[in-house]
């Protein structure tokens, strides 16, 4: 657990100590933790520094217990790898355990109103910033997705170029850029990556 406030740390620990679903580890065992809880007043620079340090240490999952969080703080928390958010005023033992268990399972846990705000932010980002430049939220261009879709259908470089009205060299460049950017080994790996992440069906 990470908290600059000793009283908040003691409060969260006292909430969790009686719960059999949670095994509390001391600081010496922190590298074995499946979930780290961060308690903070807001998503300010000290909180972001703590999140960056935890992510650098390869912490598997993080749950943020926070007093105040605005839209910018919400986005920053998600960008820094937070899997669960619990408002301090709502941090009952049941709610904390629920957020911890979700994070340990690789799921997210965010209060419904914050989730709504987060979805609006992501939608605005896609609509106002990425889409005008031909990008999607995953960073793939529409052209890259089309090339991958045709590649998955068994078409070769020349056939893909003819179908999309590009030169074969352009198609090769698209595939080279894609495999380099995502550290993919070859075209088959690129198609598998696209299928696994839902870019093509």
mmCIF file of N, CA, C and O in Angstrom, residues 26-117:
data_model
loop_
_atom_site.group_PDB
_atom_site.id
_atom_site.type_symbol
_atom_site.label_atom_id
_atom_site.label_comp_id
_atom_site.label_asym_id
_atom_site.label_seq_id
_atom_site.Cartn_x
_atom_site.Cartn_y
_atom_site.Cartn_z
ATOM 1 N N UNK A 26 3.447 -7.109 4.136
ATOM 2 C CA UNK A 26 4.169 -5.945 4.660
ATOM 3 C C UNK A 26 5.087 -5.400 3.560
ATOM 4 O O UNK A 26 5.208 -5.962 2.474
ATOM 5 N N UNK A 27 5.731 -4.278 3.834
ATOM 6 C CA UNK A 27 6.551 -3.599 2.827
ATOM 7 C C UNK A 27 7.666 -4.490 2.293
ATOM 8 O O UNK A 27 8.030 -4.395 1.122
ATOM 9 N N UNK A 28 8.204 -5.373 3.129
ATOM 10 C CA UNK A 28 9.294 -6.255 2.689
ATOM 11 C C UNK A 28 8.820 -7.276 1.656
ATOM 12 O O UNK A 28 9.616 -7.796 0.877
ATOM 13 N N UNK A 29 7.512 -7.552 1.632
ATOM 14 C CA UNK A 29 6.950 -8.526 0.705
ATOM 15 C C UNK A 29 6.237 -7.875 -0.477
ATOM 16 O O UNK A 29 5.569 -8.539 -1.260
ATOM 17 N N UNK A 30 6.381 -6.571 -0.612
ATOM 18 C CA UNK A 30 5.616 -5.819 -1.617
ATOM 19 C C UNK A 30 5.819 -6.338 -3.032
ATOM 20 O O UNK A 30 4.905 -6.274 -3.860
ATOM 21 N N UNK A 31 7.004 -6.879 -3.336
ATOM 22 C CA UNK A 31 7.259 -7.374 -4.695
ATOM 23 C C UNK A 31 6.455 -8.631 -5.021
ATOM 24 O O UNK A 31 6.387 -9.047 -6.174
ATOM 25 N N UNK A 32 5.803 -9.225 -4.032
ATOM 26 C CA UNK A 32 4.976 -10.411 -4.255
ATOM 27 C C UNK A 32 3.493 -10.071 -4.396
ATOM 28 O O UNK A 32 2.666 -10.942 -4.653
ATOM 29 N N UNK A 33 3.160 -8.808 -4.216
ATOM 30 C CA UNK A 33 1.757 -8.390 -4.237
ATOM 31 C C UNK A 33 1.154 -8.507 -5.631
ATOM 32 O O UNK A 33 1.811 -8.231 -6.632
ATOM 33 N N UNK A 34 -0.113 -8.919 -5.692
ATOM 34 C CA UNK A 34 -0.850 -8.943 -6.955
ATOM 35 C C UNK A 34 -1.497 -7.591 -7.228
ATOM 36 O O UNK A 34 -1.731 -7.226 -8.370
ATOM 37 N N UNK A 35 -1.797 -6.869 -6.159
ATOM 38 C CA UNK A 35 -2.453 -5.564 -6.278
ATOM 39 C C UNK A 35 -1.821 -4.614 -5.269
ATOM 40 O O UNK A 35 -1.563 -4.999 -4.127
ATOM 41 N N UNK A 36 -1.585 -3.390 -5.710
ATOM 42 C CA UNK A 36 -1.115 -2.345 -4.801
ATOM 43 C C UNK A 36 -2.203 -1.288 -4.685
ATOM 44 O O UNK A 36 -2.775 -0.862 -5.695
ATOM 45 N N UNK A 37 -2.485 -0.875 -3.454
ATOM 46 C CA UNK A 37 -3.468 0.181 -3.215
ATOM 47 C C UNK A 37 -2.728 1.489 -2.999
ATOM 48 O O UNK A 37 -1.763 1.549 -2.235
ATOM 49 N N UNK A 38 -3.180 2.537 -3.676
ATOM 50 C CA UNK A 38 -2.622 3.873 -3.511
ATOM 51 C C UNK A 38 -3.726 4.751 -2.933
ATOM 52 O O UNK A 38 -4.826 4.814 -3.491
ATOM 53 N N UNK A 39 -3.459 5.384 -1.817
ATOM 54 C CA UNK A 39 -4.433 6.268 -1.182
ATOM 55 C C UNK A 39 -3.949 7.701 -1.349
ATOM 56 O O UNK A 39 -2.801 8.020 -1.004
ATOM 57 N N UNK A 40 -4.802 8.558 -1.901
ATOM 58 C CA UNK A 40 -4.396 9.937 -2.172
ATOM 59 C C UNK A 40 -5.593 10.871 -2.087
ATOM 60 O O UNK A 40 -6.743 10.440 -2.225
ATOM 61 N N UNK A 41 -5.303 12.162 -1.882
ATOM 62 C CA UNK A 41 -6.375 13.166 -1.897
ATOM 63 C C UNK A 41 -6.861 13.419 -3.312
ATOM 64 O O UNK A 41 -8.045 13.621 -3.553
ATOM 65 N N UNK A 42 -5.914 13.462 -4.263
ATOM 66 C CA UNK A 42 -6.260 13.716 -5.660
ATOM 67 C C UNK A 42 -5.178 13.160 -6.560
ATOM 68 O O UNK A 42 -4.172 12.619 -6.095
ATOM 69 N N UNK A 43 -5.383 13.305 -7.857
ATOM 70 C CA UNK A 43 -4.387 12.832 -8.817
ATOM 71 C C UNK A 43 -3.480 14.014 -9.151
ATOM 72 O O UNK A 43 -3.594 14.645 -10.194
ATOM 73 N N UNK A 44 -2.590 14.320 -8.197
ATOM 74 C CA UNK A 44 -1.640 15.415 -8.364
ATOM 75 C C UNK A 44 -0.273 14.845 -8.749
ATOM 76 O O UNK A 44 -0.124 13.642 -8.954
ATOM 77 N N UNK A 45 0.729 15.713 -8.830
ATOM 78 C CA UNK A 45 2.049 15.249 -9.267
ATOM 79 C C UNK A 45 2.660 14.204 -8.333
ATOM 80 O O UNK A 45 3.202 13.208 -8.815
ATOM 81 N N UNK A 46 2.580 14.350 -6.994
ATOM 82 C CA UNK A 46 3.111 13.286 -6.140
ATOM 83 C C UNK A 46 2.416 11.934 -6.362
ATOM 84 O O UNK A 46 3.060 10.883 -6.348
ATOM 85 N N UNK A 47 1.112 11.965 -6.589
ATOM 86 C CA UNK A 47 0.380 10.722 -6.852
ATOM 87 C C UNK A 47 0.833 10.109 -8.174
ATOM 88 O O UNK A 47 1.060 8.897 -8.266
ATOM 89 N N UNK A 48 0.983 10.950 -9.202
ATOM 90 C CA UNK A 48 1.439 10.445 -10.503
ATOM 91 C C UNK A 48 2.851 9.889 -10.409
ATOM 92 O O UNK A 48 3.172 8.877 -11.036
ATOM 93 N N UNK A 49 3.703 10.523 -9.608
ATOM 94 C CA UNK A 49 5.061 9.998 -9.406
ATOM 95 C C UNK A 49 5.015 8.619 -8.761
ATOM 96 O O UNK A 49 5.756 7.713 -9.150
ATOM 97 N N UNK A 50 4.140 8.462 -7.775
ATOM 98 C CA UNK A 50 3.994 7.152 -7.120
ATOM 99 C C UNK A 50 3.501 6.102 -8.117
ATOM 100 O O UNK A 50 3.995 4.972 -8.143
ATOM 101 N N UNK A 51 2.542 6.475 -8.962
ATOM 102 C CA UNK A 51 2.024 5.541 -9.965
ATOM 103 C C UNK A 51 3.109 5.162 -10.974
ATOM 104 O O UNK A 51 3.236 3.994 -11.349
ATOM 105 N N UNK A 52 3.896 6.153 -11.406
ATOM 106 C CA UNK A 52 4.984 5.873 -12.352
ATOM 107 C C UNK A 52 6.011 4.926 -11.727
ATOM 108 O O UNK A 52 6.492 3.996 -12.377
ATOM 109 N N UNK A 53 6.343 5.170 -10.460
ATOM 110 C CA UNK A 53 7.325 4.317 -9.776
ATOM 111 C C UNK A 53 6.804 2.888 -9.669
ATOM 112 O O UNK A 53 7.544 1.927 -9.904
ATOM 113 N N UNK A 54 5.528 2.735 -9.354
ATOM 114 C CA UNK A 54 4.946 1.392 -9.241
ATOM 115 C C UNK A 54 4.916 0.695 -10.587
ATOM 116 O O UNK A 54 5.211 -0.494 -10.694
ATOM 117 N N UNK A 55 4.572 1.437 -11.627
ATOM 118 C CA UNK A 55 4.545 0.828 -12.963
ATOM 119 C C UNK A 55 5.953 0.427 -13.394
ATOM 120 O O UNK A 55 6.156 -0.605 -14.015
ATOM 121 N N UNK A 56 6.936 1.249 -13.029
ATOM 122 C CA UNK A 56 8.337 0.944 -13.351
ATOM 123 C C UNK A 56 8.794 -0.330 -12.633
ATOM 124 O O UNK A 56 9.616 -1.077 -13.142
ATOM 125 N N UNK A 57 8.220 -0.574 -11.443
ATOM 126 C CA UNK A 57 8.548 -1.787 -10.674
ATOM 127 C C UNK A 57 7.744 -2.992 -11.147
ATOM 128 O O UNK A 57 7.802 -4.058 -10.550
ATOM 129 N N UNK A 58 6.968 -2.804 -12.225
ATOM 130 C CA UNK A 58 6.160 -3.885 -12.796
ATOM 131 C C UNK A 58 5.076 -4.374 -11.835
ATOM 132 O O UNK A 58 4.816 -5.569 -11.738
ATOM 133 N N UNK A 59 4.487 -3.444 -11.094
ATOM 134 C CA UNK A 59 3.371 -3.808 -10.218
ATOM 135 C C UNK A 59 2.237 -4.366 -11.076
ATOM 136 O O UNK A 59 1.822 -3.722 -12.038
ATOM 137 N N UNK A 60 1.734 -5.561 -10.761
ATOM 138 C CA UNK A 60 0.717 -6.186 -11.617
ATOM 139 C C UNK A 60 -0.559 -5.357 -11.780
ATOM 140 O O UNK A 60 -1.074 -5.230 -12.868
ATOM 141 N N UNK A 61 -1.091 -4.810 -10.691
ATOM 142 C CA UNK A 61 -2.341 -4.050 -10.777
ATOM 143 C C UNK A 61 -2.376 -3.013 -9.664
ATOM 144 O O UNK A 61 -1.817 -3.221 -8.590
ATOM 145 N N UNK A 62 -3.054 -1.900 -9.945
ATOM 146 C CA UNK A 62 -3.140 -0.821 -8.958
ATOM 147 C C UNK A 62 -4.590 -0.382 -8.776
ATOM 148 O O UNK A 62 -5.331 -0.264 -9.753
ATOM 149 N N UNK A 63 -4.955 -0.152 -7.517
ATOM 150 C CA UNK A 63 -6.264 0.403 -7.169
ATOM 151 C C UNK A 63 -6.017 1.734 -6.471
ATOM 152 O O UNK A 63 -5.230 1.813 -5.528
ATOM 153 N N UNK A 64 -6.675 2.761 -6.958
ATOM 154 C CA UNK A 64 -6.516 4.108 -6.407
ATOM 155 C C UNK A 64 -7.714 4.452 -5.533
ATOM 156 O O UNK A 64 -8.859 4.420 -5.995
ATOM 157 N N UNK A 65 -7.453 4.755 -4.259
ATOM 158 C CA UNK A 65 -8.483 5.242 -3.343
ATOM 159 C C UNK A 65 -8.243 6.744 -3.240
ATOM 160 O O UNK A 65 -7.182 7.184 -2.778
ATOM 161 N N UNK A 66 -9.198 7.525 -3.705
ATOM 162 C CA UNK A 66 -8.952 8.955 -3.887
ATOM 163 C C UNK A 66 -10.115 9.791 -3.344
ATOM 164 O O UNK A 66 -11.268 9.378 -3.414
ATOM 165 N N UNK A 67 -9.783 10.958 -2.796
ATOM 166 C CA UNK A 67 -10.816 11.852 -2.263
ATOM 167 C C UNK A 67 -11.511 12.606 -3.388
ATOM 168 O O UNK A 67 -12.736 12.620 -3.485
ATOM 169 N N UNK A 68 -10.725 13.245 -4.245
ATOM 170 C CA UNK A 68 -11.269 14.036 -5.359
ATOM 171 C C UNK A 68 -10.614 13.587 -6.656
ATOM 172 O O UNK A 68 -9.399 13.375 -6.694
ATOM 173 N N UNK A 69 -11.411 13.504 -7.725
ATOM 174 C CA UNK A 69 -10.834 13.177 -9.025
ATOM 175 C C UNK A 69 -11.638 13.884 -10.114
ATOM 176 O O UNK A 69 -12.854 13.748 -10.187
ATOM 177 N N UNK A 70 -10.949 14.698 -10.923
ATOM 178 C CA UNK A 70 -11.609 15.375 -12.036
ATOM 179 C C UNK A 70 -11.323 14.608 -13.327
ATOM 180 O O UNK A 70 -10.668 13.563 -13.308
ATOM 181 N N UNK A 71 -11.809 15.115 -14.453
ATOM 182 C CA UNK A 71 -11.648 14.403 -15.723
ATOM 183 C C UNK A 71 -10.181 14.220 -16.091
ATOM 184 O O UNK A 71 -9.770 13.148 -16.549
ATOM 185 N N UNK A 72 -9.379 15.268 -15.892
ATOM 186 C CA UNK A 72 -7.951 15.179 -16.224
ATOM 187 C C UNK A 72 -7.270 14.138 -15.332
ATOM 188 O O UNK A 72 -6.440 13.349 -15.798
ATOM 189 N N UNK A 73 -7.621 14.119 -14.055
ATOM 190 C CA UNK A 73 -7.055 13.137 -13.131
ATOM 191 C C UNK A 73 -7.479 11.726 -13.472
ATOM 192 O O UNK A 73 -6.693 10.778 -13.351
ATOM 193 N N UNK A 74 -8.711 11.577 -13.923
ATOM 194 C CA UNK A 74 -9.226 10.262 -14.322
ATOM 195 C C UNK A 74 -8.427 9.705 -15.499
ATOM 196 O O UNK A 74 -7.959 8.563 -15.467
ATOM 197 N N UNK A 75 -8.238 10.537 -16.519
ATOM 198 C CA UNK A 75 -7.464 10.109 -17.691
ATOM 199 C C UNK A 75 -6.021 9.806 -17.288
ATOM 200 O O UNK A 75 -5.436 8.801 -17.701
ATOM 201 N N UNK A 76 -5.435 10.672 -16.466
ATOM 202 C CA UNK A 76 -4.043 10.471 -16.045
ATOM 203 C C UNK A 76 -3.896 9.168 -15.255
ATOM 204 O O UNK A 76 -2.929 8.432 -15.439
ATOM 205 N N UNK A 77 -4.855 8.881 -14.386
ATOM 206 C CA UNK A 77 -4.795 7.649 -13.591
ATOM 207 C C UNK A 77 -4.836 6.425 -14.507
ATOM 208 O O UNK A 77 -4.054 5.487 -14.350
ATOM 209 N N UNK A 78 -5.727 6.442 -15.469
ATOM 210 C CA UNK A 78 -5.850 5.319 -16.410
ATOM 211 C C UNK A 78 -4.571 5.193 -17.237
ATOM 212 O O UNK A 78 -4.058 4.090 -17.442
ATOM 213 N N UNK A 79 -4.043 6.325 -17.715
ATOM 214 C CA UNK A 79 -2.809 6.300 -18.506
ATOM 215 C C UNK A 79 -1.638 5.732 -17.710
ATOM 216 O O UNK A 79 -0.713 5.159 -18.279
ATOM 217 N N UNK A 80 -1.671 5.900 -16.393
ATOM 218 C CA UNK A 80 -0.580 5.413 -15.546
ATOM 219 C C UNK A 80 -0.817 3.989 -15.032
ATOM 220 O O UNK A 80 -0.096 3.512 -14.171
ATOM 221 N N UNK A 81 -1.852 3.326 -15.554
ATOM 222 C CA UNK A 81 -2.031 1.912 -15.270
ATOM 223 C C UNK A 81 -2.968 1.558 -14.134
ATOM 224 O O UNK A 81 -3.021 0.401 -13.709
ATOM 225 N N UNK A 82 -3.740 2.521 -13.623
ATOM 226 C CA UNK A 82 -4.680 2.224 -12.541
ATOM 227 C C UNK A 82 -5.818 1.355 -13.093
ATOM 228 O O UNK A 82 -6.425 1.676 -14.116
ATOM 229 N N UNK A 83 -6.098 0.244 -12.415
ATOM 230 C CA UNK A 83 -7.151 -0.680 -12.852
ATOM 231 C C UNK A 83 -8.459 -0.454 -12.104
ATOM 232 O O UNK A 83 -9.520 -0.812 -12.593
ATOM 233 N N UNK A 84 -8.383 0.116 -10.915
ATOM 234 C CA UNK A 84 -9.584 0.341 -10.118
ATOM 235 C C UNK A 84 -9.515 1.671 -9.404
ATOM 236 O O UNK A 84 -8.451 2.098 -8.965
ATOM 237 N N UNK A 85 -10.673 2.326 -9.305
ATOM 238 C CA UNK A 85 -10.766 3.597 -8.580
ATOM 239 C C UNK A 85 -11.910 3.492 -7.591
ATOM 240 O O UNK A 85 -13.021 3.061 -7.944
ATOM 241 N N UNK A 86 -11.630 3.870 -6.348
ATOM 242 C CA UNK A 86 -12.648 3.903 -5.296
ATOM 243 C C UNK A 86 -12.568 5.275 -4.644
ATOM 244 O O UNK A 86 -11.484 5.721 -4.251
ATOM 245 N N UNK A 87 -13.712 5.969 -4.565
ATOM 246 C CA UNK A 87 -13.718 7.236 -3.834
ATOM 247 C C UNK A 87 -13.557 6.949 -2.350
ATOM 248 O O UNK A 87 -14.133 5.994 -1.825
ATOM 249 N N UNK A 88 -12.793 7.782 -1.673
ATOM 250 C CA UNK A 88 -12.529 7.547 -0.255
ATOM 251 C C UNK A 88 -13.820 7.507 0.555
ATOM 252 O O UNK A 88 -13.966 6.684 1.454
ATOM 253 N N UNK A 89 -14.783 8.361 0.214
ATOM 254 C CA UNK A 89 -16.049 8.395 0.958
ATOM 255 C C UNK A 89 -16.890 7.139 0.726
ATOM 256 O O UNK A 89 -17.831 6.864 1.467
ATOM 257 N N UNK A 90 -16.552 6.358 -0.308
ATOM 258 C CA UNK A 90 -17.282 5.121 -0.621
ATOM 259 C C UNK A 90 -16.454 3.870 -0.329
ATOM 260 O O UNK A 90 -16.843 2.757 -0.689
ATOM 261 N N UNK A 91 -15.306 4.052 0.321
ATOM 262 C CA UNK A 91 -14.352 2.953 0.507
ATOM 263 C C UNK A 91 -14.735 2.049 1.673
ATOM 264 O O UNK A 91 -14.005 1.921 2.658
ATOM 265 N N UNK A 92 -15.862 1.377 1.531
ATOM 266 C CA UNK A 92 -16.267 0.385 2.528
ATOM 267 C C UNK A 92 -15.418 -0.872 2.320
ATOM 268 O O UNK A 92 -14.826 -1.054 1.259
ATOM 269 N N UNK A 93 -15.366 -1.742 3.318
ATOM 270 C CA UNK A 93 -14.620 -2.990 3.122
ATOM 271 C C UNK A 93 -15.082 -3.767 1.890
ATOM 272 O O UNK A 93 -14.256 -4.279 1.134
ATOM 273 N N UNK A 94 -16.399 -3.863 1.685
ATOM 274 C CA UNK A 94 -16.917 -4.599 0.532
ATOM 275 C C UNK A 94 -16.460 -3.971 -0.781
ATOM 276 O O UNK A 94 -16.063 -4.667 -1.718
ATOM 277 N N UNK A 95 -16.538 -2.649 -0.860
ATOM 278 C CA UNK A 95 -16.144 -1.969 -2.104
ATOM 279 C C UNK A 95 -14.654 -2.122 -2.364
ATOM 280 O O UNK A 95 -14.233 -2.334 -3.490
ATOM 281 N N UNK A 96 -13.849 -2.022 -1.317
ATOM 282 C CA UNK A 96 -12.403 -2.198 -1.480
ATOM 283 C C UNK A 96 -12.067 -3.609 -1.950
ATOM 284 O O UNK A 96 -11.281 -3.803 -2.883
ATOM 285 N N UNK A 97 -12.676 -4.602 -1.318
ATOM 286 C CA UNK A 97 -12.413 -5.996 -1.691
ATOM 287 C C UNK A 97 -12.850 -6.244 -3.131
ATOM 288 O O UNK A 97 -12.144 -6.908 -3.907
ATOM 289 N N UNK A 98 -13.982 -5.698 -3.516
ATOM 290 C CA UNK A 98 -14.479 -5.867 -4.881
ATOM 291 C C UNK A 98 -13.484 -5.284 -5.893
ATOM 292 O O UNK A 98 -13.164 -5.919 -6.906
ATOM 293 N N UNK A 99 -12.961 -4.088 -5.615
ATOM 294 C CA UNK A 99 -11.997 -3.442 -6.512
ATOM 295 C C UNK A 99 -10.686 -4.223 -6.560
ATOM 296 O O UNK A 99 -10.088 -4.393 -7.624
ATOM 297 N N UNK A 100 -10.249 -4.719 -5.412
ATOM 298 C CA UNK A 100 -8.997 -5.493 -5.355
ATOM 299 C C UNK A 100 -9.130 -6.794 -6.133
ATOM 300 O O UNK A 100 -8.249 -7.163 -6.918
ATOM 301 N N UNK A 101 -10.242 -7.498 -5.925
ATOM 302 C CA UNK A 101 -10.438 -8.771 -6.626
ATOM 303 C C UNK A 101 -10.534 -8.562 -8.137
ATOM 304 O O UNK A 101 -9.991 -9.346 -8.922
ATOM 305 N N UNK A 102 -11.217 -7.498 -8.562
ATOM 306 C CA UNK A 102 -11.320 -7.207 -9.998
ATOM 307 C C UNK A 102 -9.945 -6.916 -10.585
ATOM 308 O O UNK A 102 -9.582 -7.449 -11.638
ATOM 309 N N UNK A 103 -9.162 -6.096 -9.884
ATOM 310 C CA UNK A 103 -7.821 -5.750 -10.375
ATOM 311 C C UNK A 103 -6.934 -6.990 -10.450
ATOM 312 O O UNK A 103 -6.192 -7.180 -11.414
ATOM 313 N N UNK A 104 -7.025 -7.852 -9.447
ATOM 314 C CA UNK A 104 -6.211 -9.075 -9.430
ATOM 315 C C UNK A 104 -6.581 -10.003 -10.589
ATOM 316 O O UNK A 104 -5.733 -10.719 -11.113
ATOM 317 N N UNK A 105 -7.842 -9.947 -11.014
ATOM 318 C CA UNK A 105 -8.305 -10.784 -12.125
ATOM 319 C C UNK A 105 -8.049 -10.138 -13.484
ATOM 320 O O UNK A 105 -8.387 -10.703 -14.519
ATOM 321 N N UNK A 106 -7.468 -8.935 -13.471
ATOM 322 C CA UNK A 106 -7.193 -8.241 -14.724
ATOM 323 C C UNK A 106 -8.359 -7.411 -15.230
ATOM 324 O O UNK A 106 -8.361 -6.953 -16.375
ATOM 325 N N UNK A 107 -9.359 -7.198 -14.379
ATOM 326 C CA UNK A 107 -10.521 -6.406 -14.759
ATOM 327 C C UNK A 107 -10.431 -5.010 -14.157
ATOM 328 O O UNK A 107 -9.638 -4.761 -13.256
ATOM 329 N N UNK A 108 -11.272 -4.128 -14.646
ATOM 330 C CA UNK A 108 -11.322 -2.775 -14.113
ATOM 331 C C UNK A 108 -12.497 -2.606 -13.181
ATOM 332 O O UNK A 108 -13.470 -3.358 -13.235
ATOM 333 N N UNK A 109 -12.392 -1.617 -12.317
ATOM 334 C CA UNK A 109 -13.473 -1.318 -11.389
ATOM 335 C C UNK A 109 -13.499 0.192 -11.170
ATOM 336 O O UNK A 109 -12.596 0.740 -10.539
ATOM 337 N N UNK A 110 -14.523 0.844 -11.731
ATOM 338 C CA UNK A 110 -14.623 2.297 -11.666
ATOM 339 C C UNK A 110 -16.068 2.647 -11.335
ATOM 340 O O UNK A 110 -16.993 2.037 -11.887
ATOM 341 N N UNK A 111 -16.314 3.613 -10.446
ATOM 342 C CA UNK A 111 -17.695 4.019 -10.170
ATOM 343 C C UNK A 111 -18.414 4.393 -11.470
ATOM 344 O O UNK A 111 -17.800 4.969 -12.377
ATOM 345 N N UNK A 112 -19.706 4.062 -11.578
ATOM 346 C CA UNK A 112 -20.424 4.270 -12.842
ATOM 347 C C UNK A 112 -20.337 5.688 -13.409
ATOM 348 O O UNK A 112 -20.174 5.854 -14.613
ATOM 349 N N UNK A 113 -20.420 6.701 -12.558
ATOM 350 C CA UNK A 113 -20.366 8.070 -13.092
ATOM 351 C C UNK A 113 -18.982 8.381 -13.659
ATOM 352 O O UNK A 113 -18.850 9.064 -14.671
ATOM 353 N N UNK A 114 -17.925 7.849 -13.016
ATOM 354 C CA UNK A 114 -16.573 8.052 -13.541
ATOM 355 C C UNK A 114 -16.386 7.288 -14.847
ATOM 356 O O UNK A 114 -15.726 7.778 -15.768
ATOM 357 N N UNK A 115 -16.979 6.104 -14.933
ATOM 358 C CA UNK A 115 -16.885 5.329 -16.164
ATOM 359 C C UNK A 115 -17.550 6.092 -17.314
ATOM 360 O O UNK A 115 -17.009 6.155 -18.421
ATOM 361 N N UNK A 116 -18.699 6.685 -17.034
ATOM 362 C CA UNK A 116 -19.381 7.490 -18.052
ATOM 363 C C UNK A 116 -18.511 8.649 -18.516
ATOM 364 O O UNK A 116 -18.411 8.932 -19.712
ATOM 365 N N UNK A 117 -17.869 9.331 -17.562
ATOM 366 C CA UNK A 117 -16.984 10.443 -17.920
ATOM 367 C C UNK A 117 -15.788 9.959 -18.732
ATOM 368 O O UNK A 117 -15.362 10.597 -19.695
#
